[in-house]
Every structure is written in C-alpha cells, then in structure tokens.
mmCIF file of C-alpha atoms in Angstrom:
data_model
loop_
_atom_site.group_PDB
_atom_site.id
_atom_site.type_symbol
_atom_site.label_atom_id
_atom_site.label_comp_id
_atom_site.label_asym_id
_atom_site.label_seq_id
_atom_site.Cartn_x
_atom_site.Cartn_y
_atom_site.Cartn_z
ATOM 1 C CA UNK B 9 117.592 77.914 101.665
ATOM 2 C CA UNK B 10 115.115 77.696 104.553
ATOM 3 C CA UNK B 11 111.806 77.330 103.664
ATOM 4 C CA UNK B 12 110.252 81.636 104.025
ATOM 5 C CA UNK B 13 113.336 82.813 101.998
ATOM 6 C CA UNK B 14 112.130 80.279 98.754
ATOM 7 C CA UNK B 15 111.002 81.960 95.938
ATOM 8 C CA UNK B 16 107.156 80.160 95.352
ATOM 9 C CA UNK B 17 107.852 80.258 91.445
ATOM 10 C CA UNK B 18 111.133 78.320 91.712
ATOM 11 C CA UNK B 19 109.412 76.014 94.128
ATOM 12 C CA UNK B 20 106.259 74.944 91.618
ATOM 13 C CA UNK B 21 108.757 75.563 88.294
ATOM 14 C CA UNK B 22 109.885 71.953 89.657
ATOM 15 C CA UNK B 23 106.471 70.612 89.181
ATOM 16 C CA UNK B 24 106.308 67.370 87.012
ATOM 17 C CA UNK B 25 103.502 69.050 85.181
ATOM 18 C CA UNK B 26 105.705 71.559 84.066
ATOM 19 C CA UNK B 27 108.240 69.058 83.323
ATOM 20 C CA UNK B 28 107.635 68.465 79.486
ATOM 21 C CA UNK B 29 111.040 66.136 78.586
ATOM 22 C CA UNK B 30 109.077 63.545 79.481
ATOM 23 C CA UNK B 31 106.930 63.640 76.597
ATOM 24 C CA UNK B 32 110.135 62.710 74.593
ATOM 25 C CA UNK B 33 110.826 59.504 76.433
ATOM 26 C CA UNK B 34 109.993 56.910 74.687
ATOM 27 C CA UNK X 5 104.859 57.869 46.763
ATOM 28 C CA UNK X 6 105.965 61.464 47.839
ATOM 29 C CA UNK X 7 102.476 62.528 46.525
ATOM 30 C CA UNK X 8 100.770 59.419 47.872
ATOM 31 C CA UNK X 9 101.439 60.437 51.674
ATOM 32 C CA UNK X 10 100.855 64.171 50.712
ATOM 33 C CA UNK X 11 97.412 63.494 49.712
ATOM 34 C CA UNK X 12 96.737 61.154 53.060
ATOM 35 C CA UNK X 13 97.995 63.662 55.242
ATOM 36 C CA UNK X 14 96.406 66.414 54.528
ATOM 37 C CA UNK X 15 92.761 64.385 55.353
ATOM 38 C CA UNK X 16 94.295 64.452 59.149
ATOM 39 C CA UNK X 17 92.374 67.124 60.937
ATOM 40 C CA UNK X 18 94.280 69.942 61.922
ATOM 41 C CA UNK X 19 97.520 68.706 60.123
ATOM 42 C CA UNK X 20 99.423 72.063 58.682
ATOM 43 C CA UNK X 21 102.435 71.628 55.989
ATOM 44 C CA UNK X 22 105.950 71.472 57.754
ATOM 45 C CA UNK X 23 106.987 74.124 55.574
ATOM 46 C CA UNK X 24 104.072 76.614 56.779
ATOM 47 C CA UNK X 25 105.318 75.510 60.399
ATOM 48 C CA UNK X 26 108.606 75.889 60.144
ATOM 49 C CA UNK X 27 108.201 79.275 58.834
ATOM 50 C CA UNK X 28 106.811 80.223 61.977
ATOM 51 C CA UNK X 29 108.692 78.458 64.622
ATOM 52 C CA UNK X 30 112.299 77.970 65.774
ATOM 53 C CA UNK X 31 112.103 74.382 64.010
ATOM 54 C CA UNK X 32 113.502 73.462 60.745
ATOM 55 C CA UNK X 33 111.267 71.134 58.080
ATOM 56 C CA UNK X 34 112.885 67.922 59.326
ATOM 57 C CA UNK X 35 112.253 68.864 62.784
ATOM 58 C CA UNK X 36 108.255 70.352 62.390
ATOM 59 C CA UNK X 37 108.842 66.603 60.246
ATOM 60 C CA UNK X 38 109.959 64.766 63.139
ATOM 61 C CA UNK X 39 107.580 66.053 65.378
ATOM 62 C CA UNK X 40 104.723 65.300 63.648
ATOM 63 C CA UNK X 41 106.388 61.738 64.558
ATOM 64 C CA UNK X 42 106.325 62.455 68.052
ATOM 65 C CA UNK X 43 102.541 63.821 67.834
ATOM 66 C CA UNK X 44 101.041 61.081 66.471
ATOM 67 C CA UNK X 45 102.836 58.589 68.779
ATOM 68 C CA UNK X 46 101.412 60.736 71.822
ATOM 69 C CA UNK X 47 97.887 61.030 69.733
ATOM 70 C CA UNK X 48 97.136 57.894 68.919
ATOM 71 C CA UNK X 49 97.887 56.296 72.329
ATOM 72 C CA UNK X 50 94.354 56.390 73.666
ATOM 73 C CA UNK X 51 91.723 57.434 70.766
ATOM 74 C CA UNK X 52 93.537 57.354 67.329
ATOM 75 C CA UNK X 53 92.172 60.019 65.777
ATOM 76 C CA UNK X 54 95.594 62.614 65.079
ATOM 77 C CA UNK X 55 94.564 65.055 68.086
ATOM 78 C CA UNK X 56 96.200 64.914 71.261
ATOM 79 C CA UNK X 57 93.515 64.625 74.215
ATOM 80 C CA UNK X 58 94.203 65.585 77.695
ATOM 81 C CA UNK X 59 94.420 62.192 78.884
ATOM 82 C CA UNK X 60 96.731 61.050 76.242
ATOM 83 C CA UNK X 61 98.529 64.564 77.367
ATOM 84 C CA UNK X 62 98.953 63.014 80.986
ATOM 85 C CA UNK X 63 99.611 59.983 80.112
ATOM 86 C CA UNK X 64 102.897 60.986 77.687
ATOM 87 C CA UNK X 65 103.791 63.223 80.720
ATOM 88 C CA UNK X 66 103.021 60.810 83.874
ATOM 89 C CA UNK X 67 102.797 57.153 82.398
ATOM 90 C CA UNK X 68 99.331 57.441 83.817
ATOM 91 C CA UNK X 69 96.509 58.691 81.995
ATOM 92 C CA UNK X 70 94.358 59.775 84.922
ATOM 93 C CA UNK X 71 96.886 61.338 86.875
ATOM 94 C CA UNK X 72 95.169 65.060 87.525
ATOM 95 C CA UNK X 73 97.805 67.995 87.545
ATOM 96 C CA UNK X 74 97.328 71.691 87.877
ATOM 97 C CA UNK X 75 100.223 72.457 85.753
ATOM 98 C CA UNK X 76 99.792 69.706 83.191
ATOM 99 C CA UNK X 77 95.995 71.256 82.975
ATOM 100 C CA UNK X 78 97.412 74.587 82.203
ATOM 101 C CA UNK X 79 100.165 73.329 80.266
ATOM 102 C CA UNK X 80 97.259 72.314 78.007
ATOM 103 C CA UNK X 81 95.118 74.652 77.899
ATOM 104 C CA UNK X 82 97.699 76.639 76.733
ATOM 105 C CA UNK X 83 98.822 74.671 73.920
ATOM 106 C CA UNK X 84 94.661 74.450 73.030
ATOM 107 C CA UNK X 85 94.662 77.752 71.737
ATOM 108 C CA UNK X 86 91.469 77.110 70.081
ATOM 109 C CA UNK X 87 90.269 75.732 72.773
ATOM 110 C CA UNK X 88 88.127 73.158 71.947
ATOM 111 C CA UNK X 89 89.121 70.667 74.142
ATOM 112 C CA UNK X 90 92.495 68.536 71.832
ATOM 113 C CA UNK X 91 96.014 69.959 70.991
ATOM 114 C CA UNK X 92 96.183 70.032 67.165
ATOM 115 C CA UNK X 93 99.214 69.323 65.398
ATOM 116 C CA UNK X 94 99.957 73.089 64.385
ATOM 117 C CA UNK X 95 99.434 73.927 67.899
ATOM 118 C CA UNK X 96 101.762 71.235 69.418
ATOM 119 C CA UNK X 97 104.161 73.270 67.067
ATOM 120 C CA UNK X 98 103.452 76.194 67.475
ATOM 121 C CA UNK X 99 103.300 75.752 71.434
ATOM 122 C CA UNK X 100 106.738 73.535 71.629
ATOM 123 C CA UNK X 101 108.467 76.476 69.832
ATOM 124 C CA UNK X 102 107.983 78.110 72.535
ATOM 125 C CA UNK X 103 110.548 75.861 74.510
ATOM 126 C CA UNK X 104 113.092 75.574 71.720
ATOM 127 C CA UNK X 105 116.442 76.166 72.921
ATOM 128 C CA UNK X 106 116.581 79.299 70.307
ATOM 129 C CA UNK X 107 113.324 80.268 71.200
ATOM 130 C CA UNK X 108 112.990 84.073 72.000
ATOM 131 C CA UNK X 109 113.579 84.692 75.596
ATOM 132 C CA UNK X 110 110.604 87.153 75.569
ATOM 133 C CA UNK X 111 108.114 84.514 74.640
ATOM 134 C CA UNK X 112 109.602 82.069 76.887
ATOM 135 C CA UNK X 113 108.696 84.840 79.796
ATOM 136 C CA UNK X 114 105.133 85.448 78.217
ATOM 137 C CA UNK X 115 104.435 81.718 78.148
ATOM 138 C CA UNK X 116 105.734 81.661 81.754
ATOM 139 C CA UNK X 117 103.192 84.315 82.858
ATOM 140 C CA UNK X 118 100.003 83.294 80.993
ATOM 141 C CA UNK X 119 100.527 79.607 82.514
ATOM 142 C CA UNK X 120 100.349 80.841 86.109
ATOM 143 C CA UNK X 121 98.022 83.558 85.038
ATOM 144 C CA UNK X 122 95.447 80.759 86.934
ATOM 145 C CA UNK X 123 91.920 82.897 86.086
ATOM 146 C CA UNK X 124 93.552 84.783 82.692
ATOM 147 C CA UNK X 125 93.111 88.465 84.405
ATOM 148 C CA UNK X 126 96.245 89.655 83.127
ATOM 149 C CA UNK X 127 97.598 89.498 86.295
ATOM 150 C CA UNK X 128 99.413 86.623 88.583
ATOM 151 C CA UNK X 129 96.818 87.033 91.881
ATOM 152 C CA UNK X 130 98.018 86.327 95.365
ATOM 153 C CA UNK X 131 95.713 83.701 95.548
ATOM 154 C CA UNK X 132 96.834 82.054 92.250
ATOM 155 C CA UNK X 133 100.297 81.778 93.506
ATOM 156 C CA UNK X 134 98.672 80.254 97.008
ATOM 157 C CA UNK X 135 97.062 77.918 95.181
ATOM 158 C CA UNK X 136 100.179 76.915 92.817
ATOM 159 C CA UNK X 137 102.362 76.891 95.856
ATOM 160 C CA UNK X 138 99.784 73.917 97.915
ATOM 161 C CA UNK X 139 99.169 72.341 93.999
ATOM 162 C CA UNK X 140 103.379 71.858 94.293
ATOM 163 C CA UNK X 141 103.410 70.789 97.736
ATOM 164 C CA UNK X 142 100.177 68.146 96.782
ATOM 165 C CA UNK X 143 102.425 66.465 94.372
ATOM 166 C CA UNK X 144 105.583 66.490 96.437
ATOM 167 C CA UNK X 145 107.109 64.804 99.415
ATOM 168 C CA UNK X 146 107.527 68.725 101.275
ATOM 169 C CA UNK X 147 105.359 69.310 103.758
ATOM 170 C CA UNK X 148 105.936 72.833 104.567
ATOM 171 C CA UNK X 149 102.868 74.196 107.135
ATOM 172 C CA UNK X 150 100.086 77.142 106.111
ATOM 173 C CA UNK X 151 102.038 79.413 107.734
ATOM 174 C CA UNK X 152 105.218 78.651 106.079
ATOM 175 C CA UNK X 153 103.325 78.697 103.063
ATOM 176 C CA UNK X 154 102.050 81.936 103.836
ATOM 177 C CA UNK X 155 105.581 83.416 104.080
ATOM 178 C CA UNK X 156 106.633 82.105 101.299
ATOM 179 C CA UNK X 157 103.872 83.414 99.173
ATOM 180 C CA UNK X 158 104.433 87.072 101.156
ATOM 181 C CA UNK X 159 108.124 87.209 100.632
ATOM 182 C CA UNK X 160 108.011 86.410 96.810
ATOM 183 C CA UNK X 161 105.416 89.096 96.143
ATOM 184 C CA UNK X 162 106.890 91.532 98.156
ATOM 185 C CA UNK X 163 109.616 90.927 95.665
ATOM 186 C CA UNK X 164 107.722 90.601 92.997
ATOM 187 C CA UNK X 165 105.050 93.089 93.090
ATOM 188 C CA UNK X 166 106.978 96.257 92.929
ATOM 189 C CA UNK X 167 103.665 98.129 92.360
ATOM 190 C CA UNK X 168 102.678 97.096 95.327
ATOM 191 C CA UNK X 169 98.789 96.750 94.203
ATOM 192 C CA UNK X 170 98.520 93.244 95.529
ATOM 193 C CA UNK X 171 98.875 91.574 92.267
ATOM 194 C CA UNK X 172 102.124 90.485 89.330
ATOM 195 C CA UNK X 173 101.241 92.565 86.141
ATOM 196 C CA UNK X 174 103.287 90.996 82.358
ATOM 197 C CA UNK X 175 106.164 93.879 83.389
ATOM 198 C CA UNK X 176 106.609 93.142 87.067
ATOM 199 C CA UNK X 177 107.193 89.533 85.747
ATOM 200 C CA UNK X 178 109.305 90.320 83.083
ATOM 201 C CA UNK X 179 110.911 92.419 85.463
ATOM 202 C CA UNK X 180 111.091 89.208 88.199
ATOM 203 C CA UNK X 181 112.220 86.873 85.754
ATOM 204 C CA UNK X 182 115.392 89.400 84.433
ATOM 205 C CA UNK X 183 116.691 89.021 88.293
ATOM 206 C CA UNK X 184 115.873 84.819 88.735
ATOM 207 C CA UNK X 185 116.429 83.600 85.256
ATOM 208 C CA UNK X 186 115.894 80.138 86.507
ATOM 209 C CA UNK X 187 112.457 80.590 87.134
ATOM 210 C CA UNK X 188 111.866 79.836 83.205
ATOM 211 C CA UNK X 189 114.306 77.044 82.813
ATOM 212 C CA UNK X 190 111.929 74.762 82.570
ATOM 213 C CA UNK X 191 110.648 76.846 79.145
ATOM 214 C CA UNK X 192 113.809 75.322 77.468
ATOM 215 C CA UNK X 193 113.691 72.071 76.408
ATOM 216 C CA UNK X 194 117.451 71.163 74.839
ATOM 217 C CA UNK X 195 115.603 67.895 73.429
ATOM 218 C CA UNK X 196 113.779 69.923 70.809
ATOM 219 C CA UNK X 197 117.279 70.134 69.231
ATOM 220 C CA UNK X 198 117.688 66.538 68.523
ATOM 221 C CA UNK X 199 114.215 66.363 67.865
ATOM 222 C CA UNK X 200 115.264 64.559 64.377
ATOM 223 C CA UNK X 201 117.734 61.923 65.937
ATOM 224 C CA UNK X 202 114.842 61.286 68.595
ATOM 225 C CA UNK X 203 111.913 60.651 65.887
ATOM 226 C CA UNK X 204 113.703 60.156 62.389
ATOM 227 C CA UNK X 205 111.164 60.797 59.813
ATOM 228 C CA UNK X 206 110.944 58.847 56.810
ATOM 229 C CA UNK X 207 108.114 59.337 55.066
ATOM 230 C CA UNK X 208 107.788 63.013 55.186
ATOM 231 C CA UNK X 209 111.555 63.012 54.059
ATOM 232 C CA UNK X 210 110.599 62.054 50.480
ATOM 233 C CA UNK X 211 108.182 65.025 50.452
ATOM 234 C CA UNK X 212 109.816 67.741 52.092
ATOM 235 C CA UNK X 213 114.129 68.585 51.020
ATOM 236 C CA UNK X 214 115.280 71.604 53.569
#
C-alpha cells in the first residue's frame, strides 16, 4: 500500500505498546 | 497446606479468589491460577509488593523499565480501572480477559475504542488519531512526512467518520472495525490459552479442583 491509502489504526495497531505477548516471554 | 497458602494469600492486597475470577472472565480456575503466576513474576520485578507498577509494566513489555510509550501508558491506564496508579491482580484479570481468544468480539471492539479514546470524550478526535499516528512513527523506523501524515489521518476518517461531525463516535467504530477486522487483532492474544502450560501452578492447585 502506498503510504495516503494506509489506514492510521492498522498503522499504530503494530505498536510494541500494544503488543502484549511479550509480557508472556519469559 | 491447602489452607496454609489460602490464609497467606488472601493478606496480598488486591488478590481476589480464582473462583470469583473465573466466574467473570473467559479463564478457567487453573488459568485465573496460572496467571496469578504470571502477575507476581511481572509484580515483584521492581518493588515486591503484589501490584504491578507502570515501570514494572514497561519493563515486562520492553525489557526496559524506563522506556516511555503512548500505548503502553494507555494500555495501563486501562487495566487501572481504579485508577490509583498499580494494576491489581483482579484487574490484570479482568483486563487480560479482554484479549482471550474466546473473548467477546464486542468487548474486544470497546477495549479497542476506549484505548485510543486519548482524552476519554467518548469520541476518537482527529487530533487523537494525529497524535497516535506521529506516537507510531516515534517508535518506528518509517519516516513518512506531515503531509503524508496528514493524508493518512484524512483518508481514514473520511472512512471512518460516516457522520461526518469531525470526530469517531463507539458506533462509527464498531461500524469501522466490522469492515477491517484486523484493526483489533492485536486484542487477541492466543497465549492466554496455554496460559497453564506457560505458568504451571502448583500451589494454588492443592486449593482450587476445576
């Protein structure tokens, strides 16, 4: 996709923040 | 001994019985059980005093504990439902449920909305979603200029915001999220169902039978 035709919620659901499966890593 | 460890755990502030918490949630008694293994690995890590502070909150997520993150910082404020500042055990429950693979999808798309509800209006601002957008962009290797950002910010709530008043109301989104399901992928966390294999608990096992 080129960069105007993103949708911004997909673009910060990738955040790392929002990325909790880390919090099972041990 | 099963009454032994009963007795101690119910002195741990904000501790709830598994059996209370599984009632509630997606998660069986072994699960809520094995979770409470999880919680006091992740709340003991900085200050050991069985709540979950936001640094020990970043540092489970980032490996660093003063690693600042918009998302993270909502991510907890929303599991603080009390909001006094720690994530109690029944609210790490209570708040995890929320991503369980059986989870309601309706909750999943509530949870969604209140986390990028930046100001809690009710409604998902243009601004909030400007701000979001640059908070992504801080934390990644895209550079993508103001203008681009500007676009991209336009285009989704032209999309988005069928009402056209400017702002996403709780049924625009719902509406949103029905046509780009993957926007609340990352509300599922397929870990949570091998939560027990992850954390075996012993202890709790000689208290609690399913």
């Amino acid at each position: 996709a080129t960069p105007v035709t993103m949708n911004a919620f997909e673009l910060i659901s990738k955040s790392q923040g929002l990325n909790l499966s880390s919090l099972f890593e041990k | 001994m099963g009454c032994f460890h009963s007795k101690h755990l119910r002195q741990i502030p904000g501790y709830e019985d598994p059996t209370i918490l599984a009632s509630e949630t997606p998660f069986t008694v072994s699960e809520v059980e094995a979770l409470y293994e999880l919680f006091k690995k992740i709340s003991s890590s900085i200050i050991d005093d069985g709540l979950i502070h936001k640094e020990e909150f970043q540092l489970a997520l980032f490996r660093n504990r003063n690693r600042r993150n918009l998302f993270a910082d909502r991510i907890f404020d929303l599991f603080d439902y009390k909001r006094n500042g720690v994530i109690e055990f029944g609210e790490f429950v209570r708040s995890l449920g929320v991503f369980h693979p059986n989870a309601p999808t309706a909750d999943k798309v509530t949870f969604a909305f209140r986390l990028y509800d930046l100001r809690h209006t009710g409604y998902i601002e243009r601004e909030e979603l400007y701000e979001m957008v640059l908070a992504l962009l801080n934390e990644s290797d895209l550079a993508l200029s103001d203008d681009v950002v500007e676009m991209i910010v336009d285009k989704t709530f032209s999309d988005a915001d069928t009402k056209g008043d400017g702002r996403i109301d709780l049924d625009e989104w719902k509406e949103f999220v029905s046509k780009n399901p993957s926007l609340i992928k990352n509300m599922t966390l397929p870990y949570l169902k091998d939560i027990t294999l992850a954390f075996p608990s012993f202890v709790l096992n000689t208290e609690v039978e399913d």
